[in-house]
Coordinates of C-alpha atoms in Angstrom, one line a residue:
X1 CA 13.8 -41.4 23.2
X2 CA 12.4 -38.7 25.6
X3 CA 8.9 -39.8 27.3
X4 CA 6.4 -39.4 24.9
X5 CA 4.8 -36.0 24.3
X6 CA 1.5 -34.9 23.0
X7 CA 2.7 -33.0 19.9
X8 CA -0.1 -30.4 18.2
X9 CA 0.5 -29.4 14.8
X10 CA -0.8 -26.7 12.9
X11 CA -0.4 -25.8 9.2
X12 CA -2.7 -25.0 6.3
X13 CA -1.3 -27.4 3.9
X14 CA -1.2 -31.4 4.1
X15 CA -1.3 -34.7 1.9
X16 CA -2.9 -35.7 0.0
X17 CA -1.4 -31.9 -1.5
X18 CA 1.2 -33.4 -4.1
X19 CA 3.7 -30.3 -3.8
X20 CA 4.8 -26.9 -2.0
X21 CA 4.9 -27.1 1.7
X22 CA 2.4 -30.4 2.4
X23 CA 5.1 -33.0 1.9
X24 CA 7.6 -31.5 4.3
X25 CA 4.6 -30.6 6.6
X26 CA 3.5 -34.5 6.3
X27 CA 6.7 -36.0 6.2
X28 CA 7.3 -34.2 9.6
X29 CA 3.9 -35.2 11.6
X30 CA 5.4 -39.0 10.4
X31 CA 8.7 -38.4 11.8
X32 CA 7.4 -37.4 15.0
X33 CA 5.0 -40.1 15.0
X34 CA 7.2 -42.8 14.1
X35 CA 9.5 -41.7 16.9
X36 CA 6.5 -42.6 19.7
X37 CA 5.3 -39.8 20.0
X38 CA 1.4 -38.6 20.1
X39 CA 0.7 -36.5 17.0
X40 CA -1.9 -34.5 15.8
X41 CA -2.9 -32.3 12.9
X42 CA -4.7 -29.7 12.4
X43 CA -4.9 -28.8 8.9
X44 CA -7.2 -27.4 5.8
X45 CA -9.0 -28.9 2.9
X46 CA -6.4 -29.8 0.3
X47 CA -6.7 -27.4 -2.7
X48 CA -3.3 -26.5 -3.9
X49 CA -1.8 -26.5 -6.6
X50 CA -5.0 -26.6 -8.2
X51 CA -7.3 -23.5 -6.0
X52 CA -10.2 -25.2 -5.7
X53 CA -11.1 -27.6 -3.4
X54 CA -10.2 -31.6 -4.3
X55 CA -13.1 -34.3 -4.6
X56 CA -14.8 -35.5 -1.2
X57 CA -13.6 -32.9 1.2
X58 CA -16.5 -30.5 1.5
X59 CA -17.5 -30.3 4.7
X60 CA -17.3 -27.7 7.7
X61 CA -14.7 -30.7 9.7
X62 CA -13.5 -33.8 8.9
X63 CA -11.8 -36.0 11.0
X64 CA -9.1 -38.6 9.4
X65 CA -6.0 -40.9 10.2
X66 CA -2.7 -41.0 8.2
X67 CA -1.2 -44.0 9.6
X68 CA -0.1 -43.0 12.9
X69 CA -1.0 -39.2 13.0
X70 CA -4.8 -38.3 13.3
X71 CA -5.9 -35.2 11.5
X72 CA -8.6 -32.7 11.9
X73 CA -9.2 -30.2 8.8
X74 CA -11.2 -27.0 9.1
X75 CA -13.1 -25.2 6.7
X76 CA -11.6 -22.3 4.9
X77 CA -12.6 -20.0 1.9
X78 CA -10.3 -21.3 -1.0
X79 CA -9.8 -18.2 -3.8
X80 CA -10.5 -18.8 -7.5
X81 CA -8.2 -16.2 -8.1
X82 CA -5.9 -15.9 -5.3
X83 CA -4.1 -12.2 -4.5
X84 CA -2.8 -11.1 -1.3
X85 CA -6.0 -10.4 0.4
X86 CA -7.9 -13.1 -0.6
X87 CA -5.3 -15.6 0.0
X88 CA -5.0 -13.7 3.7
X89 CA -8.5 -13.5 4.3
X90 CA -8.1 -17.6 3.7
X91 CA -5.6 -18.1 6.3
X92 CA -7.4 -16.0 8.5
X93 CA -10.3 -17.8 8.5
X94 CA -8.1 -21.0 8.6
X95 CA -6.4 -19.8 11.7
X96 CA -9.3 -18.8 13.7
X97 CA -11.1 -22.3 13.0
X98 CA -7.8 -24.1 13.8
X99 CA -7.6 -22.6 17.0
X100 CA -11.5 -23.2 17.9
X101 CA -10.9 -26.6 17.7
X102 CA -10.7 -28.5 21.3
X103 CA -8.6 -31.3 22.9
X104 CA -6.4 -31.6 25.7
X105 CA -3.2 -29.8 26.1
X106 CA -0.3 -30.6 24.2
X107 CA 3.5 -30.2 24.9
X108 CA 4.6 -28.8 22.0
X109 CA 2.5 -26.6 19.6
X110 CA 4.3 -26.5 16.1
X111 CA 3.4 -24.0 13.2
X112 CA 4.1 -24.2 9.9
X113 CA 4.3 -20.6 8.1
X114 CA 3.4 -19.7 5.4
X115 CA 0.2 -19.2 6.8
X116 CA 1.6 -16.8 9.4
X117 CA -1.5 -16.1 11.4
X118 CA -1.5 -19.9 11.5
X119 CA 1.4 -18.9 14.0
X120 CA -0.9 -16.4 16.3
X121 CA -3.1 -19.7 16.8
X122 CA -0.5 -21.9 18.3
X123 CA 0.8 -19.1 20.8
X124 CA -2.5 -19.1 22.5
X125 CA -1.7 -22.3 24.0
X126 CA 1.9 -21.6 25.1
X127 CA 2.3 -21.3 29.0
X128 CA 5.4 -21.2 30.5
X129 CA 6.6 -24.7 32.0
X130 CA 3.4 -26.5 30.0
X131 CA 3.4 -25.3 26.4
X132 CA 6.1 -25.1 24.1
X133 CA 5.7 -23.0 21.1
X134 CA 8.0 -23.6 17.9
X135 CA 7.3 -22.3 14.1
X136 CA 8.7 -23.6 10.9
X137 CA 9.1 -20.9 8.4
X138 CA 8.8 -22.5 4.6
X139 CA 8.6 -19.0 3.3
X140 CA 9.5 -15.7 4.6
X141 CA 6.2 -14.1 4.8
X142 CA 7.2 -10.3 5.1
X143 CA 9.7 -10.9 2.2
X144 CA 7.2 -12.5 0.0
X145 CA 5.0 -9.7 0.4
X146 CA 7.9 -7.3 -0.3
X147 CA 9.1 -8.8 -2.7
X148 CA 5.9 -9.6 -5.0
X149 CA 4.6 -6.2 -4.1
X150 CA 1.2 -8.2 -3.2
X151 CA 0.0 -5.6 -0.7
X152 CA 2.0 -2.4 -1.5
X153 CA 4.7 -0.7 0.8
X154 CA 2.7 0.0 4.1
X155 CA 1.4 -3.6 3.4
X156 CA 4.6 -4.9 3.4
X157 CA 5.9 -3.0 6.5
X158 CA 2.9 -4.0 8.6
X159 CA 3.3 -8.3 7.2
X160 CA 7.6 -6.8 8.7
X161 CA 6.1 -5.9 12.2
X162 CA 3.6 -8.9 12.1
X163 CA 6.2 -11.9 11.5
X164 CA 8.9 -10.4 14.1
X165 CA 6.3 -9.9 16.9
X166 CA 4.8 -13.5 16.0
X167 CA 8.3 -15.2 15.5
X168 CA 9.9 -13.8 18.9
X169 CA 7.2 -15.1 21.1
X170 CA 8.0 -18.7 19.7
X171 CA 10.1 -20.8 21.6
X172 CA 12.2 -22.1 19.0
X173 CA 12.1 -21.4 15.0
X174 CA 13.9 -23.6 11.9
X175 CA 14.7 -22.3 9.2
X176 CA 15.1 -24.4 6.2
X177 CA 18.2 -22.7 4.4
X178 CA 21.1 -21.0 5.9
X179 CA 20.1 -18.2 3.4
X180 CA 16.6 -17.9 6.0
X181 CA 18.4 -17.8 9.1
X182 CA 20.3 -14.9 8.1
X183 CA 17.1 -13.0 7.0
X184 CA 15.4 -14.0 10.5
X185 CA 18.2 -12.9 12.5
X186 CA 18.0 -9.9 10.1
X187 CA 14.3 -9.4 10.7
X188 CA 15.2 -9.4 14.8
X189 CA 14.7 -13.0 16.0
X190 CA 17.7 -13.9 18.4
X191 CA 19.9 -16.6 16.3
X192 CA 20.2 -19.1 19.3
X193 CA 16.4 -19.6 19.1
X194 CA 16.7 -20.5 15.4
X195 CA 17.9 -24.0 14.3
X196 CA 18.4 -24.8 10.6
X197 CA 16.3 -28.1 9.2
X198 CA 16.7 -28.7 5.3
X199 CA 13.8 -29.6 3.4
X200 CA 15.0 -33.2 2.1
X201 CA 14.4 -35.1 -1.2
X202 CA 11.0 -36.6 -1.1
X203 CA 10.5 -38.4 -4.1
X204 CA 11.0 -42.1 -3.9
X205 CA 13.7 -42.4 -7.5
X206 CA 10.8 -44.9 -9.6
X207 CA 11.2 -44.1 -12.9
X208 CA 9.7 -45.8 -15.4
X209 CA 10.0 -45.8 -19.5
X210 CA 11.5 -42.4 -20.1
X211 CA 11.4 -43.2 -24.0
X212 CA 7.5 -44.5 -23.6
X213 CA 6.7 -41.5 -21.9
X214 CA 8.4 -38.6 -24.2
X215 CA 6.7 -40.2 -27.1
X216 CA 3.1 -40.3 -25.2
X217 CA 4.1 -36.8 -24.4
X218 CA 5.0 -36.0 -28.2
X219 CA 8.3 -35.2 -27.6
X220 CA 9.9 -36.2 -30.6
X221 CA 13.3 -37.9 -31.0
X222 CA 16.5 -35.1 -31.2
X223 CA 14.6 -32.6 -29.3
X224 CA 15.9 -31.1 -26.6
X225 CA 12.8 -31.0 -23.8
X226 CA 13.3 -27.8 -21.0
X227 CA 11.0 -28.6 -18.4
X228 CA 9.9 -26.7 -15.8
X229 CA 7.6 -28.9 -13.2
X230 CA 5.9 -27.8 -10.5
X231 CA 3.5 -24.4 -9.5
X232 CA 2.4 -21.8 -12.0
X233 CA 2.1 -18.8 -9.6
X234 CA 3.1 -15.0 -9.6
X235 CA 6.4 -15.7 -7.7
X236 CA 7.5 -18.1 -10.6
X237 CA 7.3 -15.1 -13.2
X238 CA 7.1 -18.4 -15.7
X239 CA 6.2 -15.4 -18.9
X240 CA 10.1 -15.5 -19.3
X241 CA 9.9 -18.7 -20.3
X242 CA 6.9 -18.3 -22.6
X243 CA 8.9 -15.8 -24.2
X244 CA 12.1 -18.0 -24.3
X245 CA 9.8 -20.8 -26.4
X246 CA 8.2 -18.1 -28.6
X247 CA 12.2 -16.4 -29.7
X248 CA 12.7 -20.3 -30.2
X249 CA 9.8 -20.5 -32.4
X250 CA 11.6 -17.7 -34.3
X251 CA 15.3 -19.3 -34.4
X252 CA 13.3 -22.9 -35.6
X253 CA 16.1 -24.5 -33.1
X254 CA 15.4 -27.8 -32.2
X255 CA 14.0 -27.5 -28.7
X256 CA 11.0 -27.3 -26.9
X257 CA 9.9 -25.6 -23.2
X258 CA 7.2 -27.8 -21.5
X259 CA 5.0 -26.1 -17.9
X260 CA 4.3 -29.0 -16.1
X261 CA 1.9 -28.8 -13.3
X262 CA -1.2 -26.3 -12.5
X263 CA -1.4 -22.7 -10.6
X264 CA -3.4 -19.7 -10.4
X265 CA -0.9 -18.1 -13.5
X266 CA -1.2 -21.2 -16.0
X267 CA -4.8 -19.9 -17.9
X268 CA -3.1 -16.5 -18.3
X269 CA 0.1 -18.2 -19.5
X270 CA -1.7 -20.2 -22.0
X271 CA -3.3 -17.6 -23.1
X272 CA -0.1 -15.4 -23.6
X273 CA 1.5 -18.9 -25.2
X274 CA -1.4 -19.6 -28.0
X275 CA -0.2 -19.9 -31.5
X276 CA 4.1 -21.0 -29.7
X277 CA 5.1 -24.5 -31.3
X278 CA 8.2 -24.6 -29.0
X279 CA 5.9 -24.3 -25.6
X280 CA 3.9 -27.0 -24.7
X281 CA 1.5 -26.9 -21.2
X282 CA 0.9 -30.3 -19.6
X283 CA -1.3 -31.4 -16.5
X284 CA -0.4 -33.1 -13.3
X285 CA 1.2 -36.4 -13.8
X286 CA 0.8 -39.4 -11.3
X287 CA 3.8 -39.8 -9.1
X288 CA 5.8 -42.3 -10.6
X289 CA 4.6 -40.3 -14.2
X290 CA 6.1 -37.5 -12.6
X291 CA 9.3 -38.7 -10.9
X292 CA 9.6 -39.9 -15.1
X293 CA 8.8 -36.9 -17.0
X294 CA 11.6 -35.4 -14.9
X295 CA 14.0 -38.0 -16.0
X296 CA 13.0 -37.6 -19.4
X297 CA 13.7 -34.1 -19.8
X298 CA 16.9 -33.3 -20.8
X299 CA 17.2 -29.7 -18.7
X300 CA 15.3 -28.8 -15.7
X301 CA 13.9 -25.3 -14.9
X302 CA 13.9 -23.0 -11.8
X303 CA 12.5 -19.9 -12.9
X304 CA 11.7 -17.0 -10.5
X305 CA 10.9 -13.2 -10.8
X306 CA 13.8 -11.1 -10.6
X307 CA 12.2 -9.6 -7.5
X308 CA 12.5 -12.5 -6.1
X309 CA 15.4 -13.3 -3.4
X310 CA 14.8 -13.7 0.2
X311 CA 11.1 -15.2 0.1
X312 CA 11.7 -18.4 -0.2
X313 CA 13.6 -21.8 -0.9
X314 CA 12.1 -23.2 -4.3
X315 CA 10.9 -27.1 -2.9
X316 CA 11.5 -28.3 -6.6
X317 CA 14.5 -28.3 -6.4
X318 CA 14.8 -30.9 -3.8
X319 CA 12.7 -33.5 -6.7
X320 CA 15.2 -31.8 -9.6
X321 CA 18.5 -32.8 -8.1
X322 CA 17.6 -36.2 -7.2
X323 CA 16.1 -36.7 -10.5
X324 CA 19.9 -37.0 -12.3
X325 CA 19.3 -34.2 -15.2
X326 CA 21.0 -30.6 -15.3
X327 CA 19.3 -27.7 -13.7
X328 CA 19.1 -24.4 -15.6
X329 CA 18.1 -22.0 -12.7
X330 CA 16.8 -18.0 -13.7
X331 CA 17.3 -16.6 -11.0
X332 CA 18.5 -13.5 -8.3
X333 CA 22.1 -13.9 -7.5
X334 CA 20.7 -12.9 -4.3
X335 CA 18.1 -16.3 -3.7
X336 CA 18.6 -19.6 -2.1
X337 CA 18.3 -20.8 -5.1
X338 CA 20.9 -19.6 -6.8
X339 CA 23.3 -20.8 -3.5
X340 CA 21.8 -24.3 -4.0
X341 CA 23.1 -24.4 -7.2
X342 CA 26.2 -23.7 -6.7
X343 CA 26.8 -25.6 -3.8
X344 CA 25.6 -28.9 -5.9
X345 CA 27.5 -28.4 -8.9
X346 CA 24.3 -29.5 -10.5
X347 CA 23.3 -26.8 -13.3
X348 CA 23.7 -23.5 -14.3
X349 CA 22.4 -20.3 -14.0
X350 CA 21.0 -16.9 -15.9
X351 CA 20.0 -14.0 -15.0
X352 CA 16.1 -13.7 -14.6
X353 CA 13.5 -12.1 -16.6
X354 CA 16.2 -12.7 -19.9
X355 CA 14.1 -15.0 -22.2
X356 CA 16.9 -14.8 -25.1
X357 CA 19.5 -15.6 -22.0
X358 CA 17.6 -18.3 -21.2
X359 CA 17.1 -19.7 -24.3
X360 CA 20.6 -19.6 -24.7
X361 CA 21.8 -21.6 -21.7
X362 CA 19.4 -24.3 -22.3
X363 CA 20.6 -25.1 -26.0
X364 CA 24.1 -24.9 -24.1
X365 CA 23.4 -27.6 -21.6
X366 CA 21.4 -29.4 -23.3
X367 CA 23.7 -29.7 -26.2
X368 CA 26.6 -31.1 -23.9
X369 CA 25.6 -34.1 -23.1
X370 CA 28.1 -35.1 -21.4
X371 CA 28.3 -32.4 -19.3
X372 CA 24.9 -32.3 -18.5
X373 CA 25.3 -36.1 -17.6
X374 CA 28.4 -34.8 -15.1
X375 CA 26.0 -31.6 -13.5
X376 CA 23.3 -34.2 -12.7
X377 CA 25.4 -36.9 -11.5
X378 CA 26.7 -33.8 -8.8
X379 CA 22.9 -32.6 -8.4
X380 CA 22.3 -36.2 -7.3
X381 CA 24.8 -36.8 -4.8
X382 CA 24.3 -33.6 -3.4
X383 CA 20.6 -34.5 -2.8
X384 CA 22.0 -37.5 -1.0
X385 CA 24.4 -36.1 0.4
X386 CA 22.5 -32.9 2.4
X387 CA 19.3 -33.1 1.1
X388 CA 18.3 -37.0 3.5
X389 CA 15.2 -37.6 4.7
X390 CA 17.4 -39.1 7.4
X391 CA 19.2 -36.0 8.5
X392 CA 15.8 -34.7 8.7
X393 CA 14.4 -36.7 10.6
X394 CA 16.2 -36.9 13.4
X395 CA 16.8 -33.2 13.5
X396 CA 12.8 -32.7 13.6
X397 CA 12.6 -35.5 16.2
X398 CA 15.6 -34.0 18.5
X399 CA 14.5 -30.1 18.2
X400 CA 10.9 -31.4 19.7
X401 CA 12.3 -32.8 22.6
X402 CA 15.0 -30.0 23.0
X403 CA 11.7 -27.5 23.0
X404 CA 10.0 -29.9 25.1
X405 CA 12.9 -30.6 27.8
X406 CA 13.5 -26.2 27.7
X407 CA 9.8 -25.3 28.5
X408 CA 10.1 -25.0 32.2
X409 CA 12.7 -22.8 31.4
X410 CA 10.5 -20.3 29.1
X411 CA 8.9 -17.5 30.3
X412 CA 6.1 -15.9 28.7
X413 CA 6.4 -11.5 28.6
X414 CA 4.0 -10.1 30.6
X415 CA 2.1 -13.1 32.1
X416 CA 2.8 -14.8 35.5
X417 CA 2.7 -18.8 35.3
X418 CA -0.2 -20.5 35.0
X419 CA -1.2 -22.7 38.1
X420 CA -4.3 -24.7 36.6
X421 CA -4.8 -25.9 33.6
X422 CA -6.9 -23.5 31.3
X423 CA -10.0 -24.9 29.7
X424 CA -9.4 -25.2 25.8
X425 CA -12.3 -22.9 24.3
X426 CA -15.1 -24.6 22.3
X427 CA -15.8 -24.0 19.1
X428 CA -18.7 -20.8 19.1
X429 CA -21.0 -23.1 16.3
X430 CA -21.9 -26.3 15.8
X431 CA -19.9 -28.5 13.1
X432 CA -20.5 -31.7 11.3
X433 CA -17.9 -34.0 10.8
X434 CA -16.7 -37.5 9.4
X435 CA -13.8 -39.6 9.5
X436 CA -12.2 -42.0 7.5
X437 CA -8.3 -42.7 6.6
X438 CA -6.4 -40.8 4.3
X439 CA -5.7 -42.8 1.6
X440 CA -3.2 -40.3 -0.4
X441 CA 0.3 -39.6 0.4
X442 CA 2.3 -36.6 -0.6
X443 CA 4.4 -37.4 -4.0

């Protein structure tokens, strides 16, 4: 190992956040830490999936520890409702209170986008030969925007202009899918800056009573269970599937669609559900509840808009291929997802925003049992195989050190090098804070 460096992280999303980004995000501050070096966090107040803000965390800063890493979370606006300018007018806010909070220079700053502007808060600490500035990109933040038309066509162009100028001032940037570094190359970042990093399977493989659980759940013997787990947003364009379960309610098959999970979509989905005996809506389950319900299903579900296709890497999938059942993906032919799929062998895919297509592949693979035994015996070694925590981890740990070791080397455009140390800005208002340990890990 290198000497050991002061490592600042920044990134909206953390543990005890179950899903999305805050696993990977947490999973990464651990590597790092684990690997000697000095890490801290500077995160928000945990809210997602959910949108609102969990139990015991109001407070304008709290200060905690997760085993080795020490964390400091900010205050933020958290929308009921969340749209495209109130969820930018959260990370906004988030940004500016991340960088107002103090401490003494790191070596490397990292960002974790989405939220990009959290990336406009760790350049203002990068100084040639003292600061090295590198940015994870989870999700492609001018595509998403694109792509869900959340701010219109100039809106869109402008997030375009945003995310290059950002991104090119970092020292180094990962992308998490070979499908992402083409799309940053395309957007104008140089290719040897960018270094690939999968996102790896996080969930641990306890499963408990899978035949206890689908009868807790009601899931009644013969009945083929299509479950999709995970986020109810706009991007997951999850109405196809209510529609699927309601031309199943018409066919009387034997089969029922189960949303899993929470999101700012799911009260609108339940209410365009009501009265559909094949589509049943079911809260957050405990981990090892979770990691079961997965393994109880007999066909998982990736469902996206059709607009969908540069944006992002779904995270579920990482949890569906290690969980041994058959993935049934709607989907672009365009998106990582669809590429992930293919290259695991573990499920198979429709075109999107086709309920009776959909409906149609799941009675298909969940029919063949056997072959839906083969595709997630595939999806499973496949998330062994390049989706390891390992790999991960010592890619994480080596492209610190690599931004580290080049920082003398990086030159800042259109500032001379610094010769003192600047002071670190206080914060312009007085905060309260508290500590304690974080007791929660990401599932």
């Amino acid at each position: 190992m290198t000497k050991a460096l002061r490592v600042l992280i920044l990134g909206l999303n953390y543990a005890p956040e179950p899903t999305g980004i805050a696993p990977y995000t947490t999973g990464m501050a651990h590597f790092l830490a684990e690997a000697g070096h000095d890490v801290h966090v500077i995160t928000g107040l945990p809210h997602y999936p959910h949108w609102e803000i969990a139990e015991g965390y109001r407070g304008r800063r709290i200060h905690e520890e997760d085993g080795k890493v020490r964390i400091t979370r900010v205050s933020h606006p958290v929308p009921a409702v969340p749209t495209g300018k109130s969820r930018i007018k959260m990370e906004a806010v988030f940004a500016l209170q991340a960088a107002a909070v103090a401490g003494p220079r790191p070596d490397v700053v990292l960002a974790v986008s989405p939220a990009l502007l959290t990336v406009a808060a760790a350049l203002r600490w990068r100084t040639p030969g003292r600061t090295a500035v590198g940015v994870i990109t989870q999700d492609l933040y001018s595509r998403a925007i694109a792509e869900t038309g959340a701010l219109g066509g100039r809106g869109a162009k402008a997030a375009e202009r945003l995310e290059r100028a950002l991104l090119r001032r970092a020292d180094g940037v990962i992308a998490i899918h070979e499908s992402f570094r083409r799309s940053l190359v395309d957007l104008g970042i140089d290719d040897d800056r960018i270094t690939t990093i999968r996102n790896w399977t996080h969930i641990k493989g306890v499963v408990g009573d899978t035949q206890k659980l689908r009868h807790r759940l009601g899931w009644r013997d013969g009945e083929i269970i299509a479950l999709h787990a995970g986020n109810m947003g706009a991007k997951q364009g999850l109405e196809n599937v209510v529609e699927a379960a309601r031309a199943a309610d018409r066919d009387g098959l034997p089969m029922r669609f189960v949303l899993l999970g929470a999101g700012n979509q799911r009260a609108y989905l339940e209410e365009l559900g009501a009265g559909i005996e094949r589509l049943q809506f079911i809260d957050p389950l405990p981990g090892d509840e979770f990691q079961t319900a997965m393994a109880a299903a007999d066909v998982l579900l990736l469902n996206e808009r059709p607009e969908v296709a540069e944006m992002c890497v779904p995270s579920k999938l990482t949890s569906y291929f290690a969980s041994g059942r058959p993935v049934v993906a709607a989907t672009s032919s365009k998106s990582a997802a669809t590429s992930e799929v293919i290259a695991s062998g573990g499920g198979r895919l429709v075109a999107p925003g086709q309920p009776e297509a959909l409906l149609q592949v799941v009675m298909e693979v969940g029919a063949d049992k056997e072959e839906a035994l083969a595709m997630g015996l595939r999806g499973q070694l496949f998330a062994r195989d390049a989706l390891a925590e390992g790999a991960a981890r010592t890619a994480y740990v080596t492209w610190v050190e690599q931004l580290a070791g080049a920082r003398r080397a990086a030159v800042l455009p259109m500032a001379a090098p610094a010769t003192e140390e600047p002071a670190v800005p206080a914060p312009r208002r007085a905060f309260t804070s508290r500590s304690r340990r974080l007791g929660a890990k990401a599932v």
